[in-house]
Short mmCIF file of C-alpha atoms in Angstrom, two decimals:
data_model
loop_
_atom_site.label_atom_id
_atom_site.label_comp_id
_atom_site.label_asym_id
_atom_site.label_seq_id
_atom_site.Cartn_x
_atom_site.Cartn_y
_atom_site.Cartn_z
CA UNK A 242 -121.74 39.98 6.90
CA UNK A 243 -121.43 41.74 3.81
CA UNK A 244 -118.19 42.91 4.21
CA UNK A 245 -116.71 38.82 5.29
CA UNK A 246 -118.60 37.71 1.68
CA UNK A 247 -116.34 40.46 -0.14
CA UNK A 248 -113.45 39.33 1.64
CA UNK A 249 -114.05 35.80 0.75
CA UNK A 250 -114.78 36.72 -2.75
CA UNK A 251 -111.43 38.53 -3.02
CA UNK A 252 -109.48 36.01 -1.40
CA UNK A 253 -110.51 33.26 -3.82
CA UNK A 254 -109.95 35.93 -6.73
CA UNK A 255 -106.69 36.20 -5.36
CA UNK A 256 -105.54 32.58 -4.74
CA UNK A 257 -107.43 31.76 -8.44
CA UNK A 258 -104.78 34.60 -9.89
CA UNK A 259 -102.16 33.06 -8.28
CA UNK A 260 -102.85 29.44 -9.68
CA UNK A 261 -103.23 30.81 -13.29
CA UNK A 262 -99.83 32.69 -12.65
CA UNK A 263 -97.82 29.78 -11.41
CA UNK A 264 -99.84 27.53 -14.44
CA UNK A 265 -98.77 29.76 -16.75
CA UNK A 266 -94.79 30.12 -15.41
CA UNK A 267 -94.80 25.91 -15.66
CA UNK A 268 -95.55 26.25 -19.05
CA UNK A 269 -92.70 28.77 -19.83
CA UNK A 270 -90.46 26.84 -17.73
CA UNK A 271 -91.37 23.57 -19.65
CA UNK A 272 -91.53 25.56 -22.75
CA UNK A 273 -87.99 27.18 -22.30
CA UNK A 274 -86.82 23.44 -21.08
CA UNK A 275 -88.09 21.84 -24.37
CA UNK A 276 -86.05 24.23 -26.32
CA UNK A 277 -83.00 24.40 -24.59
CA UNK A 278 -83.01 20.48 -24.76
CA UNK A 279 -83.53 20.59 -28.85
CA UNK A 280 -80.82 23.24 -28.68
CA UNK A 281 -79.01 20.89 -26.83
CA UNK A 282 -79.30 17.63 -28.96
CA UNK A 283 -79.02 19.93 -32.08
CA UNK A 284 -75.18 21.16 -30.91
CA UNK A 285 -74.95 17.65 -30.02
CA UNK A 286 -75.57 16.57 -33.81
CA UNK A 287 -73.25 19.35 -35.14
CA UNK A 288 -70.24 18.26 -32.32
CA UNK A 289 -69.92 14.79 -34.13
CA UNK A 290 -70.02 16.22 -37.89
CA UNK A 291 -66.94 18.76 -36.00
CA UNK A 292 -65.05 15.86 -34.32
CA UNK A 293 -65.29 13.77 -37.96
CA UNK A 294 -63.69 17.03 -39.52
CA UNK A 295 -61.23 18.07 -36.53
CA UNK A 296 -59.68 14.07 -37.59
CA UNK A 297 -58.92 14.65 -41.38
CA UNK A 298 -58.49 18.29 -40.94
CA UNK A 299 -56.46 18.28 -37.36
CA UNK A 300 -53.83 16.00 -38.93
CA UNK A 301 -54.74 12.92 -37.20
CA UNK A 302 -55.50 10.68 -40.39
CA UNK A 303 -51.83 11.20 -41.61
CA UNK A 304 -50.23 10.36 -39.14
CA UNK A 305 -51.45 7.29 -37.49
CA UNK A 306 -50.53 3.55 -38.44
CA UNK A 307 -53.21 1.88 -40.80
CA UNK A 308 -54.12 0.15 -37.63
CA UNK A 309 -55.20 3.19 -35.87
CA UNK A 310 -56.48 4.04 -39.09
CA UNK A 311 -59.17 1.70 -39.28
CA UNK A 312 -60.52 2.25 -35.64
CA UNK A 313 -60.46 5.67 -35.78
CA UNK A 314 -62.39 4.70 -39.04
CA UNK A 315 -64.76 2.94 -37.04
CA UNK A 316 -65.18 5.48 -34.45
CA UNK A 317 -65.93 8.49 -37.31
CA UNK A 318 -68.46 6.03 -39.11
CA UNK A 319 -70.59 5.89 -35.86
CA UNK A 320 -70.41 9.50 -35.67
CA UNK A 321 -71.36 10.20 -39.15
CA UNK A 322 -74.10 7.62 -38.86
CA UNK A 323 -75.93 9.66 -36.07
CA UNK A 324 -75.72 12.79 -37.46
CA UNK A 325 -77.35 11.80 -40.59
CA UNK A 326 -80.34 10.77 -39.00
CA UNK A 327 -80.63 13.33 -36.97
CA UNK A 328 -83.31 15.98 -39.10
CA UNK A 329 -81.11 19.39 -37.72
CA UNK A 330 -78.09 17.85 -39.67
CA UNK A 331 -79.65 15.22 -42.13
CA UNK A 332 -78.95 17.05 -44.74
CA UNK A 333 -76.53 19.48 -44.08
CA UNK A 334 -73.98 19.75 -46.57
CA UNK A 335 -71.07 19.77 -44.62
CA UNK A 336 -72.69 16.21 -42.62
CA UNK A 337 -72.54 14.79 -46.47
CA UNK A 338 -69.23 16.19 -47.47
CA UNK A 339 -67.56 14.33 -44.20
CA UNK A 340 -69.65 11.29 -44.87
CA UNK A 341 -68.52 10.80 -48.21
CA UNK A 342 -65.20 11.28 -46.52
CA UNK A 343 -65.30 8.52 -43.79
CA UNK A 344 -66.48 6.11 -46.41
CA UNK A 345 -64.27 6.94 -48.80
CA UNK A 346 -61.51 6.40 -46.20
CA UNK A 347 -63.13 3.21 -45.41
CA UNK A 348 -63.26 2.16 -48.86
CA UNK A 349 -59.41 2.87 -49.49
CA UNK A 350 -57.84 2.11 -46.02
CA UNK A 351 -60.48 0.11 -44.00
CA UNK A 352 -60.07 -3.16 -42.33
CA UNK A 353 -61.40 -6.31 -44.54
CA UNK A 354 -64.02 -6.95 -41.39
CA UNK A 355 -64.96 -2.79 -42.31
CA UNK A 356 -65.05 -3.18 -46.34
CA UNK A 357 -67.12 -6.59 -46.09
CA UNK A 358 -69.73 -4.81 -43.61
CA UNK A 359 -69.77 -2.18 -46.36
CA UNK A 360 -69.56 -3.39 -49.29
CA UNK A 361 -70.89 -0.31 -51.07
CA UNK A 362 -68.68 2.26 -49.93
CA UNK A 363 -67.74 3.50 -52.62
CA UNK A 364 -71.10 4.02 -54.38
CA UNK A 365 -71.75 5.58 -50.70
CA UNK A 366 -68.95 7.71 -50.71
CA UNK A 367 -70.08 9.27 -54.70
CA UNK A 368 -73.70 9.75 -53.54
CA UNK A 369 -72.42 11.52 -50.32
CA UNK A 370 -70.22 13.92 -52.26
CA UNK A 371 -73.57 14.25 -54.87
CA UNK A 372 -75.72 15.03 -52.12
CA UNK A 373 -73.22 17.94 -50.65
CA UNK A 374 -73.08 19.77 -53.87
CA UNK A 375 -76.69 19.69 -53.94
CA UNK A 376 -77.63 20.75 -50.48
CA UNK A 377 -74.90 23.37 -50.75
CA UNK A 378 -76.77 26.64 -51.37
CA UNK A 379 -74.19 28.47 -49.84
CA UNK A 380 -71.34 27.02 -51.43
CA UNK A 381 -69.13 26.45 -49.18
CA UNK A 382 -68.46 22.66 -49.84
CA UNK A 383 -68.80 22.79 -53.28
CA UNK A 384 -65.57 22.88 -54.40
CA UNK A 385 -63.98 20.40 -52.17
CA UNK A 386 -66.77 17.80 -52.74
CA UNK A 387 -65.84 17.81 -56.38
CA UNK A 388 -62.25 17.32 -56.13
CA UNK A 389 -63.45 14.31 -53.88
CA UNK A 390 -65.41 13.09 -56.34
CA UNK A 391 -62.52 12.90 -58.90
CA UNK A 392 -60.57 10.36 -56.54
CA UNK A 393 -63.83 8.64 -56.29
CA UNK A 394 -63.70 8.27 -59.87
CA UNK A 395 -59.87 6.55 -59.67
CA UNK A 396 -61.55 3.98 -57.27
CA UNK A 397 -64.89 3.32 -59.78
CA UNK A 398 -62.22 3.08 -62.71
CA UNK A 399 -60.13 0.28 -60.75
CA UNK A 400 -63.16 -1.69 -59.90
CA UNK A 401 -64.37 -1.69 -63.76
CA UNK A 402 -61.46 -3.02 -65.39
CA UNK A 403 -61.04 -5.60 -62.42
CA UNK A 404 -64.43 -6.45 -63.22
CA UNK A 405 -64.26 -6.73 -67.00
CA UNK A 406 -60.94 -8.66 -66.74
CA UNK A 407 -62.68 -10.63 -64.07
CA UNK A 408 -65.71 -10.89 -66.69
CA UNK A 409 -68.26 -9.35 -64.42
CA UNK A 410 -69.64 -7.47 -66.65
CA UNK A 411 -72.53 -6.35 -65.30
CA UNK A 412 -70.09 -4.79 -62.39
CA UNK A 413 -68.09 -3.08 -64.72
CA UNK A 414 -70.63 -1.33 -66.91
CA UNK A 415 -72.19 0.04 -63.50
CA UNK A 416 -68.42 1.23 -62.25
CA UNK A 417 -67.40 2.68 -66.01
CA UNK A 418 -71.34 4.60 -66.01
CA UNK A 419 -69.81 6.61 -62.84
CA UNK A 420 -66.43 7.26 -64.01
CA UNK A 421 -68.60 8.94 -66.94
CA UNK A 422 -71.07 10.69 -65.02
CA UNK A 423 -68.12 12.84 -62.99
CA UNK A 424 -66.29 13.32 -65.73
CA UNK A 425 -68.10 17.13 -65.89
CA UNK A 426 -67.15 17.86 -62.08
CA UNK A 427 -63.27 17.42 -63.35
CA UNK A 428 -62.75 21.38 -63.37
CA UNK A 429 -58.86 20.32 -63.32
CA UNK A 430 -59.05 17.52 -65.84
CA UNK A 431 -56.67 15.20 -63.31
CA UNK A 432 -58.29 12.50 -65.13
CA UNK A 433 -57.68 12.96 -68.74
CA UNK A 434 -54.54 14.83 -68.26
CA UNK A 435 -52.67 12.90 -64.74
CA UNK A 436 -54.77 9.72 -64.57
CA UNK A 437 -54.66 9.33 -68.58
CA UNK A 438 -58.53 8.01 -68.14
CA UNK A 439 -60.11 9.25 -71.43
CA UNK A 440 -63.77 9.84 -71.72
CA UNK A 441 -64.03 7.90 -75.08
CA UNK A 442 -62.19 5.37 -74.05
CA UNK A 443 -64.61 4.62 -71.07
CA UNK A 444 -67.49 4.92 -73.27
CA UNK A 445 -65.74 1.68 -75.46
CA UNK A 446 -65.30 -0.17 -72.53
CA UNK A 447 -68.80 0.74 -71.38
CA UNK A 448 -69.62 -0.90 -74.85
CA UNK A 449 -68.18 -3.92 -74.59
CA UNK A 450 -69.20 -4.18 -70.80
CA UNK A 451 -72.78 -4.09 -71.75
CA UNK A 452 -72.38 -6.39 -74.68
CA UNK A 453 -70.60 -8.97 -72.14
CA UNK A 454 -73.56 -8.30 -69.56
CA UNK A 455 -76.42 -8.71 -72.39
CA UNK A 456 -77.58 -5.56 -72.24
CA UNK A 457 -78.05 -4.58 -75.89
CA UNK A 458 -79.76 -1.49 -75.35
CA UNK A 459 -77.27 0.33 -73.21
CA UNK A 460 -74.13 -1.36 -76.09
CA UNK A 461 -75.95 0.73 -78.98
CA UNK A 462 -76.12 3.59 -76.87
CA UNK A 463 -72.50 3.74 -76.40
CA UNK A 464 -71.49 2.71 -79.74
CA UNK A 465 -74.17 5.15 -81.46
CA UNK A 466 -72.28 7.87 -79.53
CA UNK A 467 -69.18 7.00 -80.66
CA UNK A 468 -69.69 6.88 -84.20
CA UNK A 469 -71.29 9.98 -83.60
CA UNK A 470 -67.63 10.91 -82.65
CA UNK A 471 -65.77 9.61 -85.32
CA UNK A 472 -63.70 7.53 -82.81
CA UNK A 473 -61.05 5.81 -84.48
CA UNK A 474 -61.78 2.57 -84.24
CA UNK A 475 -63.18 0.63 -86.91
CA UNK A 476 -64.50 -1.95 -84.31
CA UNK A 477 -67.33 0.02 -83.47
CA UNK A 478 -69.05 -0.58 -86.70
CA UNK A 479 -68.75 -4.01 -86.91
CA UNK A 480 -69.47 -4.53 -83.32
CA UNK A 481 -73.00 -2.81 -83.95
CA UNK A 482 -73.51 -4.09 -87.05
CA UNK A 483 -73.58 -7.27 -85.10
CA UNK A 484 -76.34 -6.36 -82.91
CA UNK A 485 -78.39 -4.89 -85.59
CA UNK A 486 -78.05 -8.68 -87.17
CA UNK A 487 -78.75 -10.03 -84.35
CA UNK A 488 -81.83 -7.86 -84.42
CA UNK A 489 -82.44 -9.21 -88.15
CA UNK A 490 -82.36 -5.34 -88.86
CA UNK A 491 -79.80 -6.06 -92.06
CA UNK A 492 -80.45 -2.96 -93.59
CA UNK A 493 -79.74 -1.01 -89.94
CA UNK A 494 -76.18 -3.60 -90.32
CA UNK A 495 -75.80 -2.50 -94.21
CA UNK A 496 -75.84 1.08 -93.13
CA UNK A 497 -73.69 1.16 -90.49
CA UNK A 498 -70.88 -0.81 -92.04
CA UNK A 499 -71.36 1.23 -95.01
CA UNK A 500 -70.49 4.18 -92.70
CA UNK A 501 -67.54 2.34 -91.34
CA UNK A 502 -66.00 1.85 -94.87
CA UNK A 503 -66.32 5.02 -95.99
CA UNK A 504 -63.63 6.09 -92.93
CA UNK A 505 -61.95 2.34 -93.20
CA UNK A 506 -62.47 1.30 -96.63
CA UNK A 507 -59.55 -0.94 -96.18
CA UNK A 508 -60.36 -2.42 -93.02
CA UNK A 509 -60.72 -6.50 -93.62
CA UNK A 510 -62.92 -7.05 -90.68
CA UNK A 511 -65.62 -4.53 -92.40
CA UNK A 512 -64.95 -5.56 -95.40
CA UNK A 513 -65.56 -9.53 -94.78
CA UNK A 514 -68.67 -8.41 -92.27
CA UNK A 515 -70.17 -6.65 -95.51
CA UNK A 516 -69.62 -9.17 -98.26
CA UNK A 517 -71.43 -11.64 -95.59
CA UNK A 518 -74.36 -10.46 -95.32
CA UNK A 519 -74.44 -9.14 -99.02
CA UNK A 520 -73.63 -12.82 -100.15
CA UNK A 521 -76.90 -13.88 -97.93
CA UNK A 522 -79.01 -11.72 -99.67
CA UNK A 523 -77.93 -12.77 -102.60
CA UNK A 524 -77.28 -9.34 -104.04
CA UNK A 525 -74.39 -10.35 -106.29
CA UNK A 526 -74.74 -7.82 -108.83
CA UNK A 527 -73.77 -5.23 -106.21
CA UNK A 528 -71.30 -7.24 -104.56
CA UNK A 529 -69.29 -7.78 -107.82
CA UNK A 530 -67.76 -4.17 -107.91
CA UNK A 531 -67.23 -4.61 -103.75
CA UNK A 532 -65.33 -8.07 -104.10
CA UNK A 533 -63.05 -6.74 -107.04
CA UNK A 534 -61.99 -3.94 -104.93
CA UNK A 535 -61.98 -5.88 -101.70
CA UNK A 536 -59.65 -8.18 -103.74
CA UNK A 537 -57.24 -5.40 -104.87
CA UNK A 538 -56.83 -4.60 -101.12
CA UNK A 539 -55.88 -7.98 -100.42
CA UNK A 540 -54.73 -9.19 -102.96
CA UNK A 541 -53.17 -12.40 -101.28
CA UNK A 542 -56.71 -13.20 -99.19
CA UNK A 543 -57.60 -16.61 -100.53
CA UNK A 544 -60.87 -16.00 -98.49
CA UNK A 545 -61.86 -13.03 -101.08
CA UNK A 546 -60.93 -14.74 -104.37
CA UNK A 547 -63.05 -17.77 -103.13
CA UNK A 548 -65.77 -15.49 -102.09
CA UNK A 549 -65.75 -13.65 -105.72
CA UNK A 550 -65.28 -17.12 -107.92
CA UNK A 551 -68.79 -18.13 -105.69
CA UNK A 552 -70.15 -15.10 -106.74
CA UNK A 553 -69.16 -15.03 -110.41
CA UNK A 554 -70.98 -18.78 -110.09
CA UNK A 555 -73.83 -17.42 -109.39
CA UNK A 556 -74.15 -14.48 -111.62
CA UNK A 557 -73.97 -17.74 -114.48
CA UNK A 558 -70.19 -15.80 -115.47
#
């Protein structure tokens, strides 16, 4: 009897060992399974980044007709778009180098139907190439993203001054801001030396883009800066002087035209916008000495003489 109840007892021990055994060789299995899938849909991520590189690397994109162009646009865009979602290659650098690439592409080369169901690709494009740089600890991309972001910079320079000769001004300020802001990724200088795009230049046109678009603050930002410069263009005083009046800060005006003169003291524009507001005040003592010299720099301005008679009036002379 007592040896059947040992029996027993070592049989269940037995087929209890065995359960725990097999329990624990399902989890490994499902374990091993699990990770061999994520393995799996990982590779799968990193295949479509590959295939959107083999196309622009393998030689594919210059050869084919713009037609074949713009599907095999549509075909990398799909493939771009699920890898960046994907967390194993949302933000791999090389995922956002080759993204900025197929919307670049699509921006330059893509179908109306493509640009029209993107019409930021461009701004897309820049961020991508931003967002490469950034996730690039290894630098690897680095480079390449930069030069990328220099023939974004063509594109955001063609869409300002369509803008500001279309009078979207608003459009044009945001497109000149990012011209600007990759100015200091230009290691080359293709764009002040090959595209003739100068820095100062975009900073005027920023200017007058955020005059046209009402935005005041960003206008004396830009023209501060480039009176800071010295850039030769008496414009910019006058131009802020007018927002200072506009401001009713005449003494802010008074100062800054006073600035301009001493660099343009024969500029009529300056000259005129300073005996204004001078006349308004009624400070005619010190506008005596300014009108007699304004006059002996134009001589034949009938505008001056009639502007210095007035003020001779006044002064009871």
């Amino acid at each position: 009897m007592k040896k059947t109840l040992k029996g027993n007892r070592l049989k269940m021990q037995t087929q209890m060992t065995t359960r725990i055994m097999r329990q624990n060789n399902m989890r490994k299995l499902l374990t091993t399974t699990v990770m061999m899938c994520l393995v799996v849909l990982a590779y799968g991520q990193k295949y479509k980044v590959e295939s959107v590189k083999m196309y622009y690397v393998g030689g594919d994109a210059a050869t084919q007709t713009l037609e074949q162009k713009q599907a095999s646009i549509a075909d990398n865009l799909s493939l771009i778009k699920e890898a960046e979602k994907h967390p194993k290659t949302a933000n791999d650098p090389k995922m956002w180098y080759y993204r900025g690439i197929v919307y670049l592409s699509l921006n330059n080369e893509g179908s109306d139907e493509q640009k029209a169901a993107n019409p930021d690709a461009l701004n897309t494009a820049t961020q991508s190439f931003y967002n490469c740089m950034e996730a690039d600890v290894k630098n690897r991309h680095t480079k390449d993203a930069k030069l990328q972001l220099v023939n974004c910079a063509i594109g955001h320079y063609n869409v300002a001054v369509s803008s500001f000769n279309a009078k979207d001004y608003a459009k044009a300020l945001a497109a000149y801001q990012q011209v600007s802001k990759i100015f200091p990724y230009d290691e080359e200088e293709f764009l002040t030396k090959q595209a003739q795009i100068d820095p100062a230049t975009i900073k005027l046109y920023s200017a007058y883009s955020a005059i046209g678009a009402g935005d005041v603050t960003m206008a004396k930002k830009y023209l501060q800066e480039l009176i800071d410069e010295a850039y030769g263009d008496p414009r910019i005083y006058g131009d802020m002087a007018d927002i200072l009046l506009t401001e009713k800060d005449t003494t802010g005006a008074l100062d800054i035209l006073a600035q301009g003169r001493e660099m343009y003291e024969r500029d009529a524009n300056l000259m005129r916008t300073e005996l204004d507001i001078m006349m308004k005040l009624g400070r005619s003592e010190e506008l005596t000495e300014k009108l007699d010299k304004a006059v002996e720099a134009e001589p034949n301005s009938a505008v001056l003489h009639f502007a210095r008679a007035i003020n001779y009036y006044n002064l009871d002379n």
